[in-house]
PDB file of C-alpha atoms and ligand atoms in Angstrom:
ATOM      1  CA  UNK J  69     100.616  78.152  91.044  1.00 67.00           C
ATOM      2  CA  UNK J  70      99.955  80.644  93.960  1.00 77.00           C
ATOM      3  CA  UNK J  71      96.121  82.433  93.274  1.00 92.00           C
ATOM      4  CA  UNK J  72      96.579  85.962  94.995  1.00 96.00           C
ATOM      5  CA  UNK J  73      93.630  87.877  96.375  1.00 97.00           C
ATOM      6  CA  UNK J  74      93.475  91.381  96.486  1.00 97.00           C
ATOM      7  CA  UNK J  75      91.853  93.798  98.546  1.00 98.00           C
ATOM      8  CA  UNK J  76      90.981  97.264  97.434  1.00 98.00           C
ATOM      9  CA  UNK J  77      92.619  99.770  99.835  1.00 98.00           C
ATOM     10  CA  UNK J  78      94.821 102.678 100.569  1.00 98.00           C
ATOM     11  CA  UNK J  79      97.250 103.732  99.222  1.00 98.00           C
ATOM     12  CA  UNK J  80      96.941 100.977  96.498  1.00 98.00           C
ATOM     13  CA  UNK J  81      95.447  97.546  95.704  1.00 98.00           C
ATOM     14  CA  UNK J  82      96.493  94.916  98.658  1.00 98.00           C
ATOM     15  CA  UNK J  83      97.965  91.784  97.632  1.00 98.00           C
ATOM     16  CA  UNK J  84      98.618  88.580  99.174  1.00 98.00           C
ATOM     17  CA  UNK J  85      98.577  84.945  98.860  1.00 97.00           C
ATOM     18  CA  UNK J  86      95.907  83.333 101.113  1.00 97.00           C
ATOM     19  CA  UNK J  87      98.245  80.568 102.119  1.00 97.00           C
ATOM     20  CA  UNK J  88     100.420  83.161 104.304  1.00 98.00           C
ATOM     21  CA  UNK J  89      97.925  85.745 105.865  1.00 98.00           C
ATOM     22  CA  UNK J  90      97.078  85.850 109.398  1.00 98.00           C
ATOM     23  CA  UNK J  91      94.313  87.908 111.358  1.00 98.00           C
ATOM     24  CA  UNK J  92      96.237  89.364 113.925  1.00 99.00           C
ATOM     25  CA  UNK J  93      93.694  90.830 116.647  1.00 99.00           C
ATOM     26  CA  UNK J  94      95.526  93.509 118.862  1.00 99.00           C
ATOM     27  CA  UNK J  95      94.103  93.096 123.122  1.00 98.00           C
ATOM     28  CA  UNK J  96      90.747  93.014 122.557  1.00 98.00           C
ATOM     29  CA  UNK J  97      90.340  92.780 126.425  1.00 98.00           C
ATOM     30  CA  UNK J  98      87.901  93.288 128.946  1.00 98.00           C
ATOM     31  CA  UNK J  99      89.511  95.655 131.426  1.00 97.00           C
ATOM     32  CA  UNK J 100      89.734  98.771 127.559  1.00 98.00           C
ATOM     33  CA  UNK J 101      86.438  97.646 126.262  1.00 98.00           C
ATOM     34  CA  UNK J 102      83.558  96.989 129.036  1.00 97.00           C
ATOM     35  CA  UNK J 103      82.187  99.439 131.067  1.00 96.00           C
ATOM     36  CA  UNK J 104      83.882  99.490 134.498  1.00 93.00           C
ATOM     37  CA  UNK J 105      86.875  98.272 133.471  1.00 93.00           C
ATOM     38  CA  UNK J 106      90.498 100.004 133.523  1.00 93.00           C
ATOM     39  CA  UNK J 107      90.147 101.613 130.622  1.00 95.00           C
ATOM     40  CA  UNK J 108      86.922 103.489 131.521  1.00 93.00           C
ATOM     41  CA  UNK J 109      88.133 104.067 135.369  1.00 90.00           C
ATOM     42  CA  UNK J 110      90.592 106.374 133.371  1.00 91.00           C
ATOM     43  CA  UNK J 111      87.741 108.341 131.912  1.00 93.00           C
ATOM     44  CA  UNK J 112      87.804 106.745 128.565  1.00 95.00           C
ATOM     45  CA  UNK J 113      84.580 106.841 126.606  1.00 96.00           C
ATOM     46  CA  UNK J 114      84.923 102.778 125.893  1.00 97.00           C
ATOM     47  CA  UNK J 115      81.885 103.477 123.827  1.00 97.00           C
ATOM     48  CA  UNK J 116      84.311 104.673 120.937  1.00 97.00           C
ATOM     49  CA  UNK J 117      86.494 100.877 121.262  1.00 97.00           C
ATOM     50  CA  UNK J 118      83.207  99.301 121.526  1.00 98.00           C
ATOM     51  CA  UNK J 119      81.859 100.244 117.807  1.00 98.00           C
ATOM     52  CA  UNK J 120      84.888  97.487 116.556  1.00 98.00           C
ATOM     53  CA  UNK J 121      82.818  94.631 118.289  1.00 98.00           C
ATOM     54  CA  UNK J 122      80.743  93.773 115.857  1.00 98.00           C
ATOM     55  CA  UNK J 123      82.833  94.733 112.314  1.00 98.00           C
ATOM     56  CA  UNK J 124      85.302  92.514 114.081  1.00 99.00           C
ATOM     57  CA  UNK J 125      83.219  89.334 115.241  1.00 99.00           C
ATOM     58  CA  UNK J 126      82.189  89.611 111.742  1.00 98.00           C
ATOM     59  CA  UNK J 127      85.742  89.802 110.357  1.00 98.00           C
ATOM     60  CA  UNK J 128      86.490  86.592 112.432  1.00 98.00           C
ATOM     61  CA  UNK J 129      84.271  84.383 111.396  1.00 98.00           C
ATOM     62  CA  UNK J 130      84.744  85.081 107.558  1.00 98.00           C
ATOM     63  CA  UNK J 131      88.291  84.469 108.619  1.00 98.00           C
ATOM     64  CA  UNK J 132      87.817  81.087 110.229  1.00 98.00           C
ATOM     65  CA  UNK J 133      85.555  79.840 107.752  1.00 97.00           C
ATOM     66  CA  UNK J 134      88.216  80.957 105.460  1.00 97.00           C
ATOM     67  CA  UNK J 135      90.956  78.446 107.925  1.00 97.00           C
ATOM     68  CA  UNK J 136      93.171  81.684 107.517  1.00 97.00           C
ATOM     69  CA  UNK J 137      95.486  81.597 110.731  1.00 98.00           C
ATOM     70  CA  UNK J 138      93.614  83.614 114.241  1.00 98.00           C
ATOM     71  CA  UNK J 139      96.450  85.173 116.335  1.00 98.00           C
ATOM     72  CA  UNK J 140      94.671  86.964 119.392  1.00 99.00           C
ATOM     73  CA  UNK J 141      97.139  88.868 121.611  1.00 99.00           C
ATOM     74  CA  UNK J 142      96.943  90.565 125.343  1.00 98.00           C
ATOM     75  CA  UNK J 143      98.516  93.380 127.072  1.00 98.00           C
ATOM     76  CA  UNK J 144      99.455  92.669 130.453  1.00 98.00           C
ATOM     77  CA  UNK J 145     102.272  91.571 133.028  1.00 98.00           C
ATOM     78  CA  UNK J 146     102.898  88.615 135.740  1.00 98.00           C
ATOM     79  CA  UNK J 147     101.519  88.998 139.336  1.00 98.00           C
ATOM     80  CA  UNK J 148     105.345  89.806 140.592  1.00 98.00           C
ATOM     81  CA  UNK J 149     105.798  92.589 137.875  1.00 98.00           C
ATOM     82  CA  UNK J 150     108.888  91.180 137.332  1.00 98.00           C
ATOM     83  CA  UNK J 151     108.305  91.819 133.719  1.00 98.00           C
ATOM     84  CA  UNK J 152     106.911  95.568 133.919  1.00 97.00           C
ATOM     85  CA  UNK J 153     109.828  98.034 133.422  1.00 96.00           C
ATOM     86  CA  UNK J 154     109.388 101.032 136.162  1.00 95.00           C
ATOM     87  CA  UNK J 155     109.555 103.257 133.557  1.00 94.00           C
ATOM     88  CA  UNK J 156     106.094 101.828 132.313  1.00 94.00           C
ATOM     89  CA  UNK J 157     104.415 101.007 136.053  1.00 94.00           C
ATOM     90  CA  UNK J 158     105.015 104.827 137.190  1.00 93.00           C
ATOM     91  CA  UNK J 159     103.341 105.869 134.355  1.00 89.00           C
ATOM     92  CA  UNK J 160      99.865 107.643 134.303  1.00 84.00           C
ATOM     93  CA  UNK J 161      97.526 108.307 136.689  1.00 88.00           C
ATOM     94  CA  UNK J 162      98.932 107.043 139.995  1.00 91.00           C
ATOM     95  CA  UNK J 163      96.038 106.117 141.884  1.00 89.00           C
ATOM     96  CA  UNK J 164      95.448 103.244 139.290  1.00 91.00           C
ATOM     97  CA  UNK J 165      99.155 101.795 138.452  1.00 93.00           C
ATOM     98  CA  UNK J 166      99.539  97.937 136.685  1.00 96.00           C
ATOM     99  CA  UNK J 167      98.945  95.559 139.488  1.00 96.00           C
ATOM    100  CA  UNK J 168      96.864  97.795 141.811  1.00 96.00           C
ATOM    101  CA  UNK J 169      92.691  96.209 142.261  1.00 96.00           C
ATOM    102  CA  UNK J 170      90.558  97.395 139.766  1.00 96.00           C
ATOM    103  CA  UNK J 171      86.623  96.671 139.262  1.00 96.00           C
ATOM    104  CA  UNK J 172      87.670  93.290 137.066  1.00 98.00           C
ATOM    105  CA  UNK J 173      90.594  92.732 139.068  1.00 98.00           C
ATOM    106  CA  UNK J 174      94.353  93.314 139.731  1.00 97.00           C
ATOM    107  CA  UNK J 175      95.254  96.166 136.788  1.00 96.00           C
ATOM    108  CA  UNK J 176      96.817  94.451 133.543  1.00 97.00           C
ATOM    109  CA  UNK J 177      97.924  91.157 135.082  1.00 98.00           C
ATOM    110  CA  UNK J 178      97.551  87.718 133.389  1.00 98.00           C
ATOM    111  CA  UNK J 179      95.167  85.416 134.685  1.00 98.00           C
ATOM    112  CA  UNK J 180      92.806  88.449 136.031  1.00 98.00           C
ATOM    113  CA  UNK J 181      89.273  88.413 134.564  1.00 98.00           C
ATOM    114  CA  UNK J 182      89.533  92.058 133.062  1.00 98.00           C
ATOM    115  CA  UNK J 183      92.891  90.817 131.189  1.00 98.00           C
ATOM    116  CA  UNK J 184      91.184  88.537 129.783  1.00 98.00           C
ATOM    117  CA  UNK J 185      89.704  88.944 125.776  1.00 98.00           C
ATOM    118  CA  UNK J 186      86.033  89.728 125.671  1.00 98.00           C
ATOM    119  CA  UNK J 187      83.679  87.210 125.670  1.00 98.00           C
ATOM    120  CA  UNK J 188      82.499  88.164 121.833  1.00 98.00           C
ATOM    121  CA  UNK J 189      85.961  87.372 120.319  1.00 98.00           C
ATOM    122  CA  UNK J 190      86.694  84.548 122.224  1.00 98.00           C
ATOM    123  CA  UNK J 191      89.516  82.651 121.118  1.00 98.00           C
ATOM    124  CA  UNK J 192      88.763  79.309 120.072  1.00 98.00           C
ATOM    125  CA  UNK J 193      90.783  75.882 119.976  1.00 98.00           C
ATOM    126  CA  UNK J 194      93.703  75.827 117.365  1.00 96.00           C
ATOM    127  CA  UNK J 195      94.110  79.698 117.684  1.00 98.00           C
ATOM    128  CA  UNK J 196      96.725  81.038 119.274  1.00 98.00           C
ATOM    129  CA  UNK J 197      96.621  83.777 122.204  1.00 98.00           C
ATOM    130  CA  UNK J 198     100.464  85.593 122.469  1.00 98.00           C
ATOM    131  CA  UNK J 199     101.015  87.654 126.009  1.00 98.00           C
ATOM    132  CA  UNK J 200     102.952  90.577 125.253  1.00 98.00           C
ATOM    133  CA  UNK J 201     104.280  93.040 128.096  1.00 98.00           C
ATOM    134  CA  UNK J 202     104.582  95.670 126.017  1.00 98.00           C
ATOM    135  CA  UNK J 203     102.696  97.373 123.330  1.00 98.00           C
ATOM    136  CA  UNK J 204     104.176  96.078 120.667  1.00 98.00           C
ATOM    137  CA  UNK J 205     103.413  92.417 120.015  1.00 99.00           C
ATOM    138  CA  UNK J 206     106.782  91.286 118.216  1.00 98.00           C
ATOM    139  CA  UNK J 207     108.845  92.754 121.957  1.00 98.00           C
ATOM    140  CA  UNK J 208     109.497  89.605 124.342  1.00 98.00           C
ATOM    141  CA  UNK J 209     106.879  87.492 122.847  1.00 98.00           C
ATOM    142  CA  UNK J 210     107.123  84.143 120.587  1.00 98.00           C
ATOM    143  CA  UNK J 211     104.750  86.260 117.941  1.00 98.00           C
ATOM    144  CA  UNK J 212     107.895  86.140 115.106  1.00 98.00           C
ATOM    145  CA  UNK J 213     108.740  82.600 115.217  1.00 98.00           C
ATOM    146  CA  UNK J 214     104.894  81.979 115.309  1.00 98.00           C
ATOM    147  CA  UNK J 215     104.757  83.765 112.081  1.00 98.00           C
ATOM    148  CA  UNK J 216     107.637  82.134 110.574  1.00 98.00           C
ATOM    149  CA  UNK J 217     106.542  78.481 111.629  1.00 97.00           C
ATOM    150  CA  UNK J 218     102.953  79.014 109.448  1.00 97.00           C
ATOM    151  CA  UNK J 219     104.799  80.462 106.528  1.00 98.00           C
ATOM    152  CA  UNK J 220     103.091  84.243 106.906  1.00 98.00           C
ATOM    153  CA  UNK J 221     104.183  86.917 105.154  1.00 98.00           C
ATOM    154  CA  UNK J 222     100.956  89.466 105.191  1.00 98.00           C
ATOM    155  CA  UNK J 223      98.532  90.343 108.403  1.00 99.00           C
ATOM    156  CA  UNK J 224      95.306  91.828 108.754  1.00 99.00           C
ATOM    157  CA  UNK J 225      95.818  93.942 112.019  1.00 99.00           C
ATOM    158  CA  UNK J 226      92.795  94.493 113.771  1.00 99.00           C
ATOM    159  CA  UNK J 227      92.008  95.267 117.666  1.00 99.00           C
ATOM    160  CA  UNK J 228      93.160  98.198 119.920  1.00 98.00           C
ATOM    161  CA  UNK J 229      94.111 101.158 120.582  1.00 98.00           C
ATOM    162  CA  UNK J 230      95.090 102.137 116.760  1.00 98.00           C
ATOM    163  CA  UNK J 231      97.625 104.699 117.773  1.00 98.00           C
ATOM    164  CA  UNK J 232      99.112 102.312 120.827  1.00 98.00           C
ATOM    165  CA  UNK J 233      99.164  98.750 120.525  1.00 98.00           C
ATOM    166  CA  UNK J 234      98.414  98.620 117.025  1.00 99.00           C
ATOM    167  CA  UNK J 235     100.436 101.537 115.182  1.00 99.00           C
ATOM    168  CA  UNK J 236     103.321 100.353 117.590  1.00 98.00           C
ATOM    169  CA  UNK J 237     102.810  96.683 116.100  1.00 99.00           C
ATOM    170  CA  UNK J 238     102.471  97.678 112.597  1.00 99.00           C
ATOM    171  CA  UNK J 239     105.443  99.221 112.937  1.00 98.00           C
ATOM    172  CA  UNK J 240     107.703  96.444 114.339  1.00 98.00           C
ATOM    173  CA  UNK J 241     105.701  94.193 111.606  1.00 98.00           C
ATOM    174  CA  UNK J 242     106.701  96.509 108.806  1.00 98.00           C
ATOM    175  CA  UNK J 243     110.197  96.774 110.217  1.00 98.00           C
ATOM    176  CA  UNK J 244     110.584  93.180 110.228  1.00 98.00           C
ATOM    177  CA  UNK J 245     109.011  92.641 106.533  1.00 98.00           C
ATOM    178  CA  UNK J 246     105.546  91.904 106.812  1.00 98.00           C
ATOM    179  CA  UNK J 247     102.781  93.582 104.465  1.00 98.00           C
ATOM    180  CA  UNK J 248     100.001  95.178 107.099  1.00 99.00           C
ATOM    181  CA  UNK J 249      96.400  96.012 105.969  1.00 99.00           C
ATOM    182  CA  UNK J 250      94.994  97.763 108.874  1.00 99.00           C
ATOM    183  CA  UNK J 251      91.259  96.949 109.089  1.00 99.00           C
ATOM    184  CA  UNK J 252      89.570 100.273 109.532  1.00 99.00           C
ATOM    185  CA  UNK J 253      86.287  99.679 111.017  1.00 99.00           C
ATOM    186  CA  UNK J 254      87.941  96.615 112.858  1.00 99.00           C
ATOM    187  CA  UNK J 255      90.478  99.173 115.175  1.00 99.00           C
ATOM    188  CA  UNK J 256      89.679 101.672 117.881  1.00 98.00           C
ATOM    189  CA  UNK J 257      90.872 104.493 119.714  1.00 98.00           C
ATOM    190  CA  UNK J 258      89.354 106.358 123.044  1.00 97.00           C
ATOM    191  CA  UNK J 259      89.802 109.568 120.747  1.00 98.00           C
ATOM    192  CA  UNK J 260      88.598 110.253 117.567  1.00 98.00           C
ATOM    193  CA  UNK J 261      91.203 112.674 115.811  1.00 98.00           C
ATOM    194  CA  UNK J 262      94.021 109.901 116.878  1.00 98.00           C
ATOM    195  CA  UNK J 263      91.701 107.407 114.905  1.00 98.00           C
ATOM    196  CA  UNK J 264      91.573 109.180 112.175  1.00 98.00           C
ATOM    197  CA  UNK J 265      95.527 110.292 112.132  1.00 98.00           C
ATOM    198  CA  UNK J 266      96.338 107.105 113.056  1.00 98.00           C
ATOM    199  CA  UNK J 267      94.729 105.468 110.082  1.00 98.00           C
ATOM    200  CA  UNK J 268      96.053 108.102 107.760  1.00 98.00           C
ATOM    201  CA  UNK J 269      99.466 107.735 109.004  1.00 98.00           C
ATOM    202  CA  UNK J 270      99.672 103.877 107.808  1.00 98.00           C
ATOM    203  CA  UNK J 271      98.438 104.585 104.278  1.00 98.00           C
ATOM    204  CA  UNK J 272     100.897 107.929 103.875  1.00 98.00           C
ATOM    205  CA  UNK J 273     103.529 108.177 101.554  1.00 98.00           C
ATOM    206  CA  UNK J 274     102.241 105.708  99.693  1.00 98.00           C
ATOM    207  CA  UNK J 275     101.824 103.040 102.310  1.00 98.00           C
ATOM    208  CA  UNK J 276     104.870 103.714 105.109  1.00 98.00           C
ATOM    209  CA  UNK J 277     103.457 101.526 107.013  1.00 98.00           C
ATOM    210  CA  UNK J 278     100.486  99.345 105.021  1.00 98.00           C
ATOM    211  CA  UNK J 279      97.495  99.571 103.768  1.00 99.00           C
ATOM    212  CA  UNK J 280      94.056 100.506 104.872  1.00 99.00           C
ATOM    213  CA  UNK J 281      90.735  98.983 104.120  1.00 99.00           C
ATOM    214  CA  UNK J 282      87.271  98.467 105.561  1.00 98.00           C
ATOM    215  CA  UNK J 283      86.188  94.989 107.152  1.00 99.00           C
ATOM    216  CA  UNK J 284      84.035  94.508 104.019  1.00 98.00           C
ATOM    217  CA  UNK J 285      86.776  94.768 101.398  1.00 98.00           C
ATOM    218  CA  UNK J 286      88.786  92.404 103.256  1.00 98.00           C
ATOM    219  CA  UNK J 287      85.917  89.743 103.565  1.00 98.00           C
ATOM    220  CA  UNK J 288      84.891  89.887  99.963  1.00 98.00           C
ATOM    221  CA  UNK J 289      88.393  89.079  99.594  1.00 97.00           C
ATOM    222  CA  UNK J 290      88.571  86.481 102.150  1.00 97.00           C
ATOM    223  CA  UNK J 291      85.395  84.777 100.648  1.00 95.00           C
ATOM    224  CA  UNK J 292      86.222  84.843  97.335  1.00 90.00           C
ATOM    225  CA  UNK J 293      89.584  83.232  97.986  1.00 79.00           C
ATOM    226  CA  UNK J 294      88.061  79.971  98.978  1.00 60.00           C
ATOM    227  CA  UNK J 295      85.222  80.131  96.646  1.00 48.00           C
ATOM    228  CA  UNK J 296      85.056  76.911  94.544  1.00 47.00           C
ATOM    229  CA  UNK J 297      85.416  77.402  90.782  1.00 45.00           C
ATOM    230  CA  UNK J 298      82.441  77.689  89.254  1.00 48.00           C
ATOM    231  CA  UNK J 299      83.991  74.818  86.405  1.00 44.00           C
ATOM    232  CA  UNK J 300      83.908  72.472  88.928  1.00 36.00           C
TER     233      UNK J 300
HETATM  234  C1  C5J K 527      97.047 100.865 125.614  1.00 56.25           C
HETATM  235  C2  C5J K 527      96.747  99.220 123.895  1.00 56.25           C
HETATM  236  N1  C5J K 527      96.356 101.787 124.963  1.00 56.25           N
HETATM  237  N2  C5J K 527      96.356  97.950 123.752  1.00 56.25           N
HETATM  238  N3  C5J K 527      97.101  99.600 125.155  1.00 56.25           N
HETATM  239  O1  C5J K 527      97.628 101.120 126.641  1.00 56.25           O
HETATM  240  O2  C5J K 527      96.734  99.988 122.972  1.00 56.25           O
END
């Protein structure tokens, strides 16, 4: 018989069978978190991203020592572009398009040092790292059939931005049947009122999207899901 663990949240109690979760951490990259990097050449304040650092490392390791499924994903495109719609390469500030040199190397292309994840969330062996050229990670990427091979059915979505990459993810998750909990502390966004909206969007209506919950809720639950009885 399936034990379920349940995390308290918004709008409602979370529930899911820890046999068929997944932490799924949205482009936790160098080039939107470190100083120097894309994001910040942009005049981003990459101290707001930074703050989910160390909620997140924390989340992580709860997770592994859990064995719950790591899913890390990256935005970014190949050195010929040939994957980067115009629409999306003549978009913002001109001076610093996808592919141009940046401080950490060419702009949001794989195999660059500033696409890379930071050094804090490294992925480790046995966890799997998904390239995604858009901002979405279920668009052109293997991410579904991932999901489907390991039996998931619920994610804890965690990484950034909260109103890009991960609202746009959520979304296609939801869409595609997938119970969310978006991990408060554990996303960020360069501004603080679409942090906020963002995480009250999810939860609206009573849970359009998902759910919402702190790192702490979800790693009592995590824990307590592979405690040992105390019969034993
Ligand atoms: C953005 C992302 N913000 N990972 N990417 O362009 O949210």
């Amino acid at each position: 018989m399936t034990a379920f663990s349940r995390v308290p949240a918004q709008p409602g109690d979370f529930i899911f069978d820890p046999n068929r979760v997944a932490l799924l951490i949205i482009d936790m990259q160098r080039d939107f978190l470190y100083p120097g990097g894309f994001g910040e050449s942009l005049g981003n304040d990459v101290a707001l991203l930074r703050t989910v650092i160390e909620p997140l490392a924390g989340l992580l390791a709860t997770a592994r020592a859990a064995g719950i499924p790591v899913i890390h994903t990256r935005e970014g495109h190949r050195p010929d572009l040939s994957d980067c719609p115009p629409a999306k390469l003549l978009r913002g500030d001109p001076a610093q398009r996808i592919g141009d040199p940046g401080r950490f190397g060419r702009i949001l292309i794989r195999g660059e040092y500033g696409h890379d994840i930071i050094d804090e969330l490294a992925p480790v062996d046995g966890e799997m790292v998904i390239d995604k050229p858009g901002k979405g990670a279920f668009y052109a990427t293997e991410l579904a059939d991932a999901l489907a091979d390991r039996g998931i059915r619920s994610l804890l979505v965690t990484g950034v931005t909260t109103e890009v990459c991960v609202h746009t993810t959520v979304r296609e998750a939801n869409d595609r049947g997938f119970e969310c909990l978006v991990v408060s502390d554990c996303v960020g966004s360069y501004f603080p009122e679409f942090q906020r909206v963002g995480l009250a969007m999810i939860a609206a209506q009573g849970g359009i999207f998902g759910w919402v919950a702190d790192s702490a809720a979800v790693r009592a639950a995590l824990t307590s899901a592979v405690s040992p009885s105390p019969a034993q």
